XYZ file of C-alpha atoms in Angstrom:
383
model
C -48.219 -18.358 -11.351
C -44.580 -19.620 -11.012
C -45.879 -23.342 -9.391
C -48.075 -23.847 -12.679
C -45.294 -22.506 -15.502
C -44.484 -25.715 -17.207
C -40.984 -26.684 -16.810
C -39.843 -26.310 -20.469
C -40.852 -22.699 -19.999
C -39.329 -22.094 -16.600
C -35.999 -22.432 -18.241
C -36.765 -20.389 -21.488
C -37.735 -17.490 -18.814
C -34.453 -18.111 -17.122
C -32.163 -18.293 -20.338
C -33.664 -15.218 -21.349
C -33.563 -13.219 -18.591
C -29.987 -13.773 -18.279
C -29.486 -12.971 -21.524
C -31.004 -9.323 -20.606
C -28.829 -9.372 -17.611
C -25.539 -10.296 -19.367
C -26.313 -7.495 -21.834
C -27.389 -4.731 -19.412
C -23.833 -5.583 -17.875
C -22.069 -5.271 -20.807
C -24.142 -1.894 -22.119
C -23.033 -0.669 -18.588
C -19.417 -1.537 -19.154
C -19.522 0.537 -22.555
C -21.536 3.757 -21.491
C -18.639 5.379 -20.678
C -16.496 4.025 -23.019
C -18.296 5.381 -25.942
C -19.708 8.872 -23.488
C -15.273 9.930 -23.067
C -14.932 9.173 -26.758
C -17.884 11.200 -27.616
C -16.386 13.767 -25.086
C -13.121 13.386 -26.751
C -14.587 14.152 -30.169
C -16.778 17.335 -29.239
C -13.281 18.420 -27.531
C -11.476 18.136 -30.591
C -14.532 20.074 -32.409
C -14.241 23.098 -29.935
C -10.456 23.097 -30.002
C -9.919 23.402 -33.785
C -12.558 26.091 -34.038
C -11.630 28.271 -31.033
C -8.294 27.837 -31.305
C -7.852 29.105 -34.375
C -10.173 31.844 -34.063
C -12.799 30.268 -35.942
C -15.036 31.143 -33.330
C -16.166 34.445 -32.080
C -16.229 35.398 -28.362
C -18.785 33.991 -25.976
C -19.195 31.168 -28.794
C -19.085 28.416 -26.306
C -21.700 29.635 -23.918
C -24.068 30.544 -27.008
C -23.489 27.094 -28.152
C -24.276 25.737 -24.596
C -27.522 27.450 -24.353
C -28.953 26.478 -27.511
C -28.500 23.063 -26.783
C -30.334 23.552 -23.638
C -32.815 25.003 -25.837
C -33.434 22.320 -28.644
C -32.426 19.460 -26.271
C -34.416 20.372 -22.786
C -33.326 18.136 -19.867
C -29.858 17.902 -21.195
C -27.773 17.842 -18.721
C -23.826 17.698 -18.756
C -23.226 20.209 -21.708
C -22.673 23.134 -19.753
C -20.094 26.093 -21.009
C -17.918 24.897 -18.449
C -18.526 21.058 -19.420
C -17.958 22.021 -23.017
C -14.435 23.866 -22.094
C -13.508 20.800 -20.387
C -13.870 18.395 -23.174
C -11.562 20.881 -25.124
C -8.742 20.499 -21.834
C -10.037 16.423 -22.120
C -8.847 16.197 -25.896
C -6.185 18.477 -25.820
C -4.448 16.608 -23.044
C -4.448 13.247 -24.373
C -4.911 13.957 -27.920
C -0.745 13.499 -28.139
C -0.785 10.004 -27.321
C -3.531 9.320 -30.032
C -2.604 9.419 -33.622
C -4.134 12.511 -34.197
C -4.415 12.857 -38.128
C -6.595 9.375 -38.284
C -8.599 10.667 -35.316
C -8.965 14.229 -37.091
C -11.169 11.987 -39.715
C -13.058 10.309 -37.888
C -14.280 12.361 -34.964
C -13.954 15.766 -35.977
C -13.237 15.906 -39.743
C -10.377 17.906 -41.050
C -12.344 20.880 -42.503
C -12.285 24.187 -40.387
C -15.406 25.020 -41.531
C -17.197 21.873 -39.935
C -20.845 21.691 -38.910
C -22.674 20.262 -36.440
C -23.887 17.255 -38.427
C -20.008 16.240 -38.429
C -20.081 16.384 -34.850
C -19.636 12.640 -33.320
C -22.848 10.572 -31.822
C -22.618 7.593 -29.421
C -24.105 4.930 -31.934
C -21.706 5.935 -35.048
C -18.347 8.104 -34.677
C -17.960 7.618 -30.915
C -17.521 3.608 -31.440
C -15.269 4.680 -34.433
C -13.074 7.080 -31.886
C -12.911 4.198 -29.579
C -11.490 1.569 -32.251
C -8.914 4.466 -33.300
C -8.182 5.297 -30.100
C -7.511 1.721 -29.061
C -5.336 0.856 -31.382
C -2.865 3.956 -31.383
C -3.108 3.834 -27.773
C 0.791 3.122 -26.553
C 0.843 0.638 -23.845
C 4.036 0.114 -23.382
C 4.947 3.752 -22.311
C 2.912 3.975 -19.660
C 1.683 2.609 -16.402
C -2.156 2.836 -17.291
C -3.827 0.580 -19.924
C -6.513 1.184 -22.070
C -8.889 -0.664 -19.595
C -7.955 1.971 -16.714
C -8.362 4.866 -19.404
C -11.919 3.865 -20.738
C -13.298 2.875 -16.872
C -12.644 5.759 -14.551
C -15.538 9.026 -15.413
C -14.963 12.082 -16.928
C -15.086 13.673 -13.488
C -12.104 11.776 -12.405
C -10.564 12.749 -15.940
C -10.858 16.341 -14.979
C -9.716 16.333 -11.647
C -6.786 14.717 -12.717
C -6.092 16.821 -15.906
C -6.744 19.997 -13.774
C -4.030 19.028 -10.812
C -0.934 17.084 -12.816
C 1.145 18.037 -15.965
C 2.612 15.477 -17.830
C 1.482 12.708 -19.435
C 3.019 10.163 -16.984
C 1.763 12.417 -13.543
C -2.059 11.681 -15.311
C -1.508 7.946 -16.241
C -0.340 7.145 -12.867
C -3.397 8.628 -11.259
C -5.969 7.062 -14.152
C -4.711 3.559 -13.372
C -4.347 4.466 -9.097
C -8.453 5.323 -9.544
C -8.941 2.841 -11.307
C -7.560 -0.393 -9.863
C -8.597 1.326 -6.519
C -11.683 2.400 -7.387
C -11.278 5.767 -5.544
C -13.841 7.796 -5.446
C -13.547 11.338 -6.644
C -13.168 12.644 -3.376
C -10.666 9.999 -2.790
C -8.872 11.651 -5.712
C -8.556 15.026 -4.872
C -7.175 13.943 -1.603
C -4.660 11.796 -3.465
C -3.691 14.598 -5.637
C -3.666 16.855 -2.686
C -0.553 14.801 -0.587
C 1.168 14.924 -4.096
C 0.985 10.779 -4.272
C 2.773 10.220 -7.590
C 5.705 12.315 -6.292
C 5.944 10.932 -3.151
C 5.067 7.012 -3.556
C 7.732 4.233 -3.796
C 10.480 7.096 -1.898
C 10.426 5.819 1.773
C 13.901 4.979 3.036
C 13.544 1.521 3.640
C 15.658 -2.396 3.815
C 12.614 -4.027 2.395
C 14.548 -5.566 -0.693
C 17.389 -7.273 1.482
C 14.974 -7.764 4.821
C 12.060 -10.106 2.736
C 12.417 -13.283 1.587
C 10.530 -13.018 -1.507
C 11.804 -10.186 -4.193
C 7.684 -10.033 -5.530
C 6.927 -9.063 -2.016
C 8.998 -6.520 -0.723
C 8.801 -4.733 -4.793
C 4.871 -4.913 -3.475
C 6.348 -3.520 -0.051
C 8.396 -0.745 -1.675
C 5.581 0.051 -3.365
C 3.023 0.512 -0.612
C 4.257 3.372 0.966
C 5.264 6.777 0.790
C 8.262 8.934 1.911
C 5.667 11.205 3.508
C 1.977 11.326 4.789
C -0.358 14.231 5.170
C -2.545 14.165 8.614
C -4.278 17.325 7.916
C -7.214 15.502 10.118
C -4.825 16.887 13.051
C -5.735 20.781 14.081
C -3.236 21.746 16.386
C -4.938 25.199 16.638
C -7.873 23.374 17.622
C -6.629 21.450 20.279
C -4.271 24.550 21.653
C -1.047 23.639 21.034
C 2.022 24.652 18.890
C 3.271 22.253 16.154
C 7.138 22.160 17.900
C 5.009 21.083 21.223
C 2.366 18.516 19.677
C 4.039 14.974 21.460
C 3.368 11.611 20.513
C 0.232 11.013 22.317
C -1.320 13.637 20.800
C -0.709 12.760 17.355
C -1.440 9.002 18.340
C -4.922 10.100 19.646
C -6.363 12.004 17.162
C -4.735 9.047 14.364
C -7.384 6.698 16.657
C -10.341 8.972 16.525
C -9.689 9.937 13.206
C -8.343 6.074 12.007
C -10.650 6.350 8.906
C -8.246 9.655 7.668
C -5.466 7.736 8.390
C -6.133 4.717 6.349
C -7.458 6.624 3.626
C -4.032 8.890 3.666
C -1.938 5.363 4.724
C -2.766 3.334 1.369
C -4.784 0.511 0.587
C -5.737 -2.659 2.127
C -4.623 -2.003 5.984
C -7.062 -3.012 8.700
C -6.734 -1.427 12.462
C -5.696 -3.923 15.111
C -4.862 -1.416 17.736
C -2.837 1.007 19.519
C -0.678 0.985 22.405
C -0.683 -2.906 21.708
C 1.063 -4.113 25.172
C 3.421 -7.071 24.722
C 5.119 -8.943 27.738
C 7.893 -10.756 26.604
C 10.301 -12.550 29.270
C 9.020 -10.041 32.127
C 9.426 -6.743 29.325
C 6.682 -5.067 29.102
C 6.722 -3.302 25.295
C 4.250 -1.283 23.797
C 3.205 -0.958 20.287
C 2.050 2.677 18.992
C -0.111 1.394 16.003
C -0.788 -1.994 14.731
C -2.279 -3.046 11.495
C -2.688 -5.735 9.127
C -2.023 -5.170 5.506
C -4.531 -7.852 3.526
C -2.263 -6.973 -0.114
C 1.004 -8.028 2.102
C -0.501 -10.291 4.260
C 1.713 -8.581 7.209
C 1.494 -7.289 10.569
C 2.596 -3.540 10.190
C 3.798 -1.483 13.178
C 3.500 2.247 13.205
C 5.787 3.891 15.700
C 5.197 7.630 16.008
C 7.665 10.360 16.566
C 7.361 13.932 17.124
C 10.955 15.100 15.943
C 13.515 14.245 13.794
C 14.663 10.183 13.023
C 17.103 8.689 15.876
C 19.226 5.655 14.906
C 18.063 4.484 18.053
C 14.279 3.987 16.601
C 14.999 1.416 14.698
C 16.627 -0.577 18.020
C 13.640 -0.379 19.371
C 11.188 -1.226 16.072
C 13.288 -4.140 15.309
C 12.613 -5.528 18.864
C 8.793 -5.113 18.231
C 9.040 -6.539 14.744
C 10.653 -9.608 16.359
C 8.315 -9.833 19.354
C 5.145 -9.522 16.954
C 6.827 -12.517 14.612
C 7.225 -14.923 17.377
C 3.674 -13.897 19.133
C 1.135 -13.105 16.829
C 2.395 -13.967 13.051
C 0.654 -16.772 11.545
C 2.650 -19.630 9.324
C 1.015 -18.614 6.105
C 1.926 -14.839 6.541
C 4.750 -13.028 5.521
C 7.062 -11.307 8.226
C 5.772 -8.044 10.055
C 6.462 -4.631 8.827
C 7.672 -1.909 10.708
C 7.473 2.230 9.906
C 9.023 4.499 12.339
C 6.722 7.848 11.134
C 8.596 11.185 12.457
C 8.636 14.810 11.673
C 11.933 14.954 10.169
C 14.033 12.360 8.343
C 17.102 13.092 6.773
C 16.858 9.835 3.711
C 20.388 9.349 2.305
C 21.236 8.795 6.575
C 18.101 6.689 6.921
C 19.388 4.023 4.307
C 22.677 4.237 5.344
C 22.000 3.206 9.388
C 19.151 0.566 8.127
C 21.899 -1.676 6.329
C 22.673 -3.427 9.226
C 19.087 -4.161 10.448
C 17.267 -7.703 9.290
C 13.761 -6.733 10.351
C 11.927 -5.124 7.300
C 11.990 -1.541 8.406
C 11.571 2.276 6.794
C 11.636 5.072 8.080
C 8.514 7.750 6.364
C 7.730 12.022 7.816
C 4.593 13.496 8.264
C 2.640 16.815 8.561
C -0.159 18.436 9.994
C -2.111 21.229 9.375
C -0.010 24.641 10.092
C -1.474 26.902 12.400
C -3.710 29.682 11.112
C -1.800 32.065 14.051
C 1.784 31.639 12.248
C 0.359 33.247 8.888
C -1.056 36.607 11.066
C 0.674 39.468 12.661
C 0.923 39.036 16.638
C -1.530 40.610 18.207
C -0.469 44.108 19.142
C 0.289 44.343 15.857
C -3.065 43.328 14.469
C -4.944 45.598 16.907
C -2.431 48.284 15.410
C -4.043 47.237 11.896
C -7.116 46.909 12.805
């Protein structure tokens, strides 16, 4: 049928069908635009009448199933779901104005019904607008774009693990220019990433040429890193007698955790990297490449506290790894001594003198299940 479609109507089907496509793409970039601001307004609904006692109890959940009831398939407007659109608009209502939203999404009387409730084709599109516009850029990492793209799911994960209004604009605009996942998230807000990112001991501002890249640099990594992939009860040994190896081993068979919990971008080149350089053998604990820096980054792992003499030895791998395997269009390798213990005000002070970009970050692993029982004589004595 497609061989005998004249020409002139070839391109009509083509011009048309992209139109369809174009507008499917931008219906899909809206959906949840206009579903958080309908979220948003319902939240704002619940809040004014339970909050003030408006509401009687077990309102919510008779609200819930009577929805279910004249609305069957509905699916996201749970008691739970509804309580969580009053956290959603309660938590961000503050950086909204919130007497010009009262108007439009809720309306201002206490004794509001549910035909002033909002709906995605009229009020919702009106919550956006307001929302937009009193939306204050400036004072905060995460634009409007960030806000509007991540799901309500992420909202709530984040609004049930942070609390302030800077903690949950740092993680909106992480999700979203990362595109994490949800479990991503949790994992994120697990290792405590907005309190820990940016705070690694490090020379990166007077070690790199170029003051965009080591601010990228700086920015990259954090003061500490959570290997909870690592199960030292599993593998039968105490934390104070895990070594190097050990940790190094179960980093390589679990190098998908470690990435995830490293940061963004870095691709595994190896471990135990062997170098020979002018009949010295050296030997690299963990090599990446970091696409964002467009470095080499070495990972040198340590099972007790930071030695000035680490960074001796880092700086000579840095250097090796520049001459040997650096290519002219990238940026100079990257080196992270990773250790149990690091105490940071000594950290910056002994890197001062050091020209390879170098910092120094701690770990942990999971604790041992043993340490939080009574021995056992005791717990047969219990038992």
């Amino acid at each position: 049928m497609q061989a005998k479609l004249d020409p002139t109507y070839h391109n009509a089907v083509q011009v048309i069908k992209q139109a369809i496509l174009d507008s499917q793409l931008q219906a899909a970039h809206h959906v949840n635009e206009e579903q958080l601001a309908l979220y948003f307004g319902i939240g704002r609904y619940i809040s004014d009448n339970t909050r003030k006692n408006e509401w009687g109890t077990g309102a919510i959940e008779n609200i819930s199933k009577q929805l279910s009831f004249e609305l069957p398939g509905l699916k996201g407007f749970s008691a739970t779901n509804l309580k969580l659109m009053r956290l959603f608009y309660e938590a961000w209502n503050g950086l909204f104005n919130s007497s010009a939203t009262a108007v439009e999404i809720g309306k201002d009387e206490t004794s509001a019904t549910a035909d002033e409730l909002p709906n995605t084709e009229s009020r919702a599109l009106v919550a956006v607008e307001i929302m937009k516009k009193n939306y204050p850029f400036s004072e905060l990492e995460m634009t409007w774009s960030d806000f509007v793209s991540i799901s309500f799911t992420h909202h709530t994960e984040i609004l049930s693990k942070t609390s302030t209004i800077e903690e949950r604009a740092y993680y909106v605009h992480q999700t979203a220019k990362n595109h994490w996942s949800k479990y991503t998230l949790r994992e994120q807000l697990k290792a405590d990433l907005y309190h820990h990112q940016s705070q690694m001991p490090n020379n990166f501002a007077q070690a790199l040429p170029c003051s965009q890249h080591s601010l990228k640099a700086i920015e990259m990594f954090k003061d500490e890193y959570m290997l909870d992939f690592i199960n030292v009860e599993q593998l039968g040994e105490h934390d104070e007698d895990i070594d190097e190896a050990v940790i190094e081993h179960e980093i390589v068979i679990n190098i998908k955790n470690f990435i995830m919990e490293f940061g963004r971008s870095f691709t595994y080149r190896g471990n135990q990297v062997h170098y020979d350089k002018l009949g010295h053998n050296h030997w690299v604990d963990l090599l990446f490449f970091n696409r964002e820096l467009q470095s080499l980054v070495v990972v040198e792992l340590k099972k007790g506290a930071f030695k000035p003499a680490y960074l001796g030895q880092l700086s000579a791998y840095l250097r090796i790894l520049d001459d040997e395997e650096k290519l002219p269009h990238e940026n100079p390798s990257i080196g992270i001594i990773l250790c149990k213990e690091a105490d940071k005000a000594y950290v910056e002070y002994v890197l001062q003198d050091y020209q390879k970009p170098m910092g120094v970050a701690t770990y942990r692993i999971r604790e041992q299940l043993k340490e939080l029982l009574p021995d056992e004589n005791k717990l047969k004595e219990l038992l």
